[in-house]
Coordinates of N, CA and C in Angstrom, one line a residue:
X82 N 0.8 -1.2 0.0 CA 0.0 0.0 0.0 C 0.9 1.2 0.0
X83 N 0.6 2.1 -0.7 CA 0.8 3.7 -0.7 C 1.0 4.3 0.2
X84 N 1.4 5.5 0.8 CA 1.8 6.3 1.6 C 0.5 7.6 1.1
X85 N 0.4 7.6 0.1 CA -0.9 8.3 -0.2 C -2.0 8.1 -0.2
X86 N -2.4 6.9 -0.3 CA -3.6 5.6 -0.1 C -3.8 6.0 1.1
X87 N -3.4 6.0 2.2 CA -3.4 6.3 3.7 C -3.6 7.1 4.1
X88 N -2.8 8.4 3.3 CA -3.2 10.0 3.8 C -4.5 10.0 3.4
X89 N -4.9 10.3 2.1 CA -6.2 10.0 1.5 C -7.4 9.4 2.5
X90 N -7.1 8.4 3.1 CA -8.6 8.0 4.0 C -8.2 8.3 5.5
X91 N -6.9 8.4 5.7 CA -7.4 9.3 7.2 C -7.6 10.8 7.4
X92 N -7.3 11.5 6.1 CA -7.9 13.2 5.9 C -9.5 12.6 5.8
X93 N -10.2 12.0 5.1 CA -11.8 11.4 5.3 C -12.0 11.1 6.8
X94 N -11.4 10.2 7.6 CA -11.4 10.1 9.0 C -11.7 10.7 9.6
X95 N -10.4 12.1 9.6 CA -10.1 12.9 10.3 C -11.9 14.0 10.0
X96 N -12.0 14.3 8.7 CA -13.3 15.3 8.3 C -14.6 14.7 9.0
X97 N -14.5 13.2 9.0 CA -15.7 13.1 10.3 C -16.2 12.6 11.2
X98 N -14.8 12.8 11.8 CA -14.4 12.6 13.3 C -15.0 14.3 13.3
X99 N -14.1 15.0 12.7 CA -14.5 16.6 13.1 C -15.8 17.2 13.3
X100 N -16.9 16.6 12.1 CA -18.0 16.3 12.2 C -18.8 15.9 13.4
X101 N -18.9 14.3 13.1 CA -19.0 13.4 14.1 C -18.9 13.6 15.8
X102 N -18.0 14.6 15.9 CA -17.8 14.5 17.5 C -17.3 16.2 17.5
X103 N -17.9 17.0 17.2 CA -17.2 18.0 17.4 C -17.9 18.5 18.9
X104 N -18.5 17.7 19.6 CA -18.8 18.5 20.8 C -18.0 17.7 21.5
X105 N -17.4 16.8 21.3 CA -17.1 15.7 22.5 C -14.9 15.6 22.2
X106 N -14.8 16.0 21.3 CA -13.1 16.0 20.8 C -12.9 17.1 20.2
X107 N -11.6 17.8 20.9 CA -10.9 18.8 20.3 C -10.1 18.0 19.0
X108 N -10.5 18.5 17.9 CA -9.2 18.0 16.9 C -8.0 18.9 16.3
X109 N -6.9 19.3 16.2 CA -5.9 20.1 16.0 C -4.9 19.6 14.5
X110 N -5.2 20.1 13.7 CA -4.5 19.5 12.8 C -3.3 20.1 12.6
X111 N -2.0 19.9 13.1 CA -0.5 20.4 13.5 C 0.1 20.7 12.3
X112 N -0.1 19.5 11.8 CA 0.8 19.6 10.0 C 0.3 18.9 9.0
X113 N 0.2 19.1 8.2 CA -0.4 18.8 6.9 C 0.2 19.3 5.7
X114 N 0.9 18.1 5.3 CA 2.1 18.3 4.2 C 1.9 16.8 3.4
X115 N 2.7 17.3 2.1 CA 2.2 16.4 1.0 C 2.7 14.7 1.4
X116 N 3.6 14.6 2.4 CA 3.9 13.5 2.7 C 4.0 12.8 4.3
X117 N 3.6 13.8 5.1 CA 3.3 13.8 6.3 C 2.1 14.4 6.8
X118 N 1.3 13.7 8.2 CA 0.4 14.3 8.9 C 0.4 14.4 10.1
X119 N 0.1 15.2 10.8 CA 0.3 15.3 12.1 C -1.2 15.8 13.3
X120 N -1.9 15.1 13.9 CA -3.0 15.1 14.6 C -2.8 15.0 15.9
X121 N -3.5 16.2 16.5 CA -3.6 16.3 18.2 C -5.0 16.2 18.5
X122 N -5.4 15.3 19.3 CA -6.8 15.0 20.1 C -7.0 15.6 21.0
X123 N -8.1 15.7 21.4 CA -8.2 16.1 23.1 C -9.8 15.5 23.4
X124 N -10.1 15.2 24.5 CA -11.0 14.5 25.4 C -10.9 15.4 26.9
X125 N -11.9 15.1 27.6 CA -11.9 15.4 29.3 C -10.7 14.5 30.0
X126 N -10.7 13.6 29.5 CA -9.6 12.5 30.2 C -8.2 12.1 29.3
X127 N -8.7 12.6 28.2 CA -7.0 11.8 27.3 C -6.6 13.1 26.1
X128 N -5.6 12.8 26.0 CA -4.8 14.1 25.1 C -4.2 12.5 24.0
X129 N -4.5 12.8 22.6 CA -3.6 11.9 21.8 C -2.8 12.4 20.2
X130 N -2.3 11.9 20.0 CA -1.4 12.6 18.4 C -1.7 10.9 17.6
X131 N -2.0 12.0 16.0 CA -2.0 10.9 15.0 C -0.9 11.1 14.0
X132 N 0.3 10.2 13.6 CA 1.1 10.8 12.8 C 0.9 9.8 11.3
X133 N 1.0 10.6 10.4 CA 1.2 9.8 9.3 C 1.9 10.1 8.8
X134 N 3.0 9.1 8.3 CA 4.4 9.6 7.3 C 5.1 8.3 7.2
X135 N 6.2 8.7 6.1 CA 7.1 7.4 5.8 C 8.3 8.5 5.7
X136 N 8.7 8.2 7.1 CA 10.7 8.4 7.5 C 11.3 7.5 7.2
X137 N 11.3 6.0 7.6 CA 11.8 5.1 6.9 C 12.5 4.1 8.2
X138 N 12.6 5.5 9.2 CA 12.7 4.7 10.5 C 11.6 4.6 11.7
X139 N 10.7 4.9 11.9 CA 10.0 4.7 12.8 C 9.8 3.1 13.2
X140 N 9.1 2.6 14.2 CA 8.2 1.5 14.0 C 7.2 1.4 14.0
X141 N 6.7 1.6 13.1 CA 5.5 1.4 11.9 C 5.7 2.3 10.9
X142 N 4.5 1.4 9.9 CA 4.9 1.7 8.5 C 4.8 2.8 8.2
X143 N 3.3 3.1 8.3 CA 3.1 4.8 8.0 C 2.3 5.7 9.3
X144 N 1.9 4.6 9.9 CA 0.5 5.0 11.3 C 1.0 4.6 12.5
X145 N 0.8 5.7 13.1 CA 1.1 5.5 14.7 C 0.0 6.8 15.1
X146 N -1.0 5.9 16.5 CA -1.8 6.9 17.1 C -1.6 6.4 18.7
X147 N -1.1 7.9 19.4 CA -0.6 7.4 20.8 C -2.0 8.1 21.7
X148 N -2.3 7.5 22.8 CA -2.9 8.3 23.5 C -2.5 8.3 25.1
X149 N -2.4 9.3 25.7 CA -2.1 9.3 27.2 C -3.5 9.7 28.3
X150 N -3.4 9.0 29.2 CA -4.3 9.7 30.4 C -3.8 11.0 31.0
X151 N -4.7 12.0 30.9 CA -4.4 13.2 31.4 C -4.3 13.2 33.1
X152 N -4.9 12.4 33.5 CA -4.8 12.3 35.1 C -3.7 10.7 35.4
X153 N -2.6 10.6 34.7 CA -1.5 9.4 34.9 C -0.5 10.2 35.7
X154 N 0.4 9.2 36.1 CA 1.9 9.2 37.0 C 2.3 9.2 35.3
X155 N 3.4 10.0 35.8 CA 4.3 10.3 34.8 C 5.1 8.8 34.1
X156 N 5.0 7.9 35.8 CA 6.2 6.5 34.7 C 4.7 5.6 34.2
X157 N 3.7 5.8 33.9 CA 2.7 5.1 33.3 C 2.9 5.1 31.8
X158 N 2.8 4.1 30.6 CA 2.5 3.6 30.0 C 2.0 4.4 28.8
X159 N 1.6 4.5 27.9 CA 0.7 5.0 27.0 C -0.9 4.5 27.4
X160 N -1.8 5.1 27.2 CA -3.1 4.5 27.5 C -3.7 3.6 26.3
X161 N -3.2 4.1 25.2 CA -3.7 3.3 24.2 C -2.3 3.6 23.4
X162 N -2.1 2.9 22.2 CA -0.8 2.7 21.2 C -1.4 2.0 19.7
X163 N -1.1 2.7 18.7 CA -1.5 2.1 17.5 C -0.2 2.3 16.4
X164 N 0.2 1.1 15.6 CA 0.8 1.0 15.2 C 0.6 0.4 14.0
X165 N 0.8 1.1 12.6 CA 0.3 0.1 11.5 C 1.6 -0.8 11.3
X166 N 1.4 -1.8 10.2 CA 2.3 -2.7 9.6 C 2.5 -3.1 7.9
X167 N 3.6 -3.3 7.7 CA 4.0 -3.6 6.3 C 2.2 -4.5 5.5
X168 N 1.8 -5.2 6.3 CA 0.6 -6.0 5.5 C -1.1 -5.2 6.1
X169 N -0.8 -4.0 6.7 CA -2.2 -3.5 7.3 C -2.6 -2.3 5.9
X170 N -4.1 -3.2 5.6 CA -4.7 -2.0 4.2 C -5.2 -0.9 5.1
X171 N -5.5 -0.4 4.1 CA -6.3 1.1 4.8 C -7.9 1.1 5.5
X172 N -8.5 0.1 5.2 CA -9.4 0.0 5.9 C -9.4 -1.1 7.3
X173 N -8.0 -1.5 7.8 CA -7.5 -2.1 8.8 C -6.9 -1.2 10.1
X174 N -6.3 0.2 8.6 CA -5.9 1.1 9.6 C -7.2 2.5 10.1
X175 N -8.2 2.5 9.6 CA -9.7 2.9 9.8 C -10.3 2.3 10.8
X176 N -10.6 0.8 10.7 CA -10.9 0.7 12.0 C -10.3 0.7 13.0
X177 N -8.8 0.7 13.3 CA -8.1 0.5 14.5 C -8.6 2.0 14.8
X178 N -8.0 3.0 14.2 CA -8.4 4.6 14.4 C -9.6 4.9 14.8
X179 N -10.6 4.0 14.4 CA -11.9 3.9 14.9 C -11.8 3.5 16.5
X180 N -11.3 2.3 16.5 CA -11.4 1.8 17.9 C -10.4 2.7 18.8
X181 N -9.7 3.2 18.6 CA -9.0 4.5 19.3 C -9.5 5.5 20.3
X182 N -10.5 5.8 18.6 CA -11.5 6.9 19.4 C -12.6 6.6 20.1
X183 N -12.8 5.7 20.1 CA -14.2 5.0 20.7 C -13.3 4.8 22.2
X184 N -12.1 4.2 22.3 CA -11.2 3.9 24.1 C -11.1 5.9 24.1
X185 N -10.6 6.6 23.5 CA -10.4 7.7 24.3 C -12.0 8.4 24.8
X186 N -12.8 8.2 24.1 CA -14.1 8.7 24.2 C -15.0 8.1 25.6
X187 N -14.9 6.4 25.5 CA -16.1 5.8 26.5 C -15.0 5.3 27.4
X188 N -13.7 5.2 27.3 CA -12.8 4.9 28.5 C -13.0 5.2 30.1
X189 N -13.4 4.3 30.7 CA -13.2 4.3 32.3 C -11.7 4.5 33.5
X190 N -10.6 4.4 32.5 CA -9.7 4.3 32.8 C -9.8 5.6 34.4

């Protein structure tokens, strides 16, 4: 899969997520360039970034979405972690992003 194939359906994501929840998530769109993307979340309870890009070194292919607890100890974990892979399509990486926002959103943590 593409590096553009990807950008392509998470700018759709992203338009309605913005939609979709604009009372319930702040969305921040950081950067937005022809080969990179950069996304900041916000919730009552979690702050998260969505990056898309191909550096060549990361780990993962093109997708990583981190999310933290706003009320954590500092040596705590990530709250959630998403990572795509060399064999994940674009609509594998849709619904993980889906399932993301659905733990930052209804999370009891």
């Amino acid at each position: 899969m593409q590096l553009e194939i990807v950008m392509q359906e998470v700018h759709k994501w992203i338009f309605r997520i913005s939609e979709d929840h604009k009372n319930t998530v702040r969305v921040e769109i950081v950067s937005d360039k022809e080969d990179s993307f950069i996304v900041d979340f916000e919730t009552d309870k979690f702050i998260a970034q969505l990056t898309v890009n191909d550096t060549g070194f990361q780990p993962y292919r093109f997708v990583e979405f981190i999310a933290l607890d706003k009320g954590r100890d500092l040596n705590q974990p990530y709250a959630y972690l998403y990572h795509d892979n060399e064999e994940s399509r674009a609509e594998e990486i849709i619904k993980n992003l889906d399932d993301e926002l659905s733990f930052i959103l209804n999370s009891r943590l």
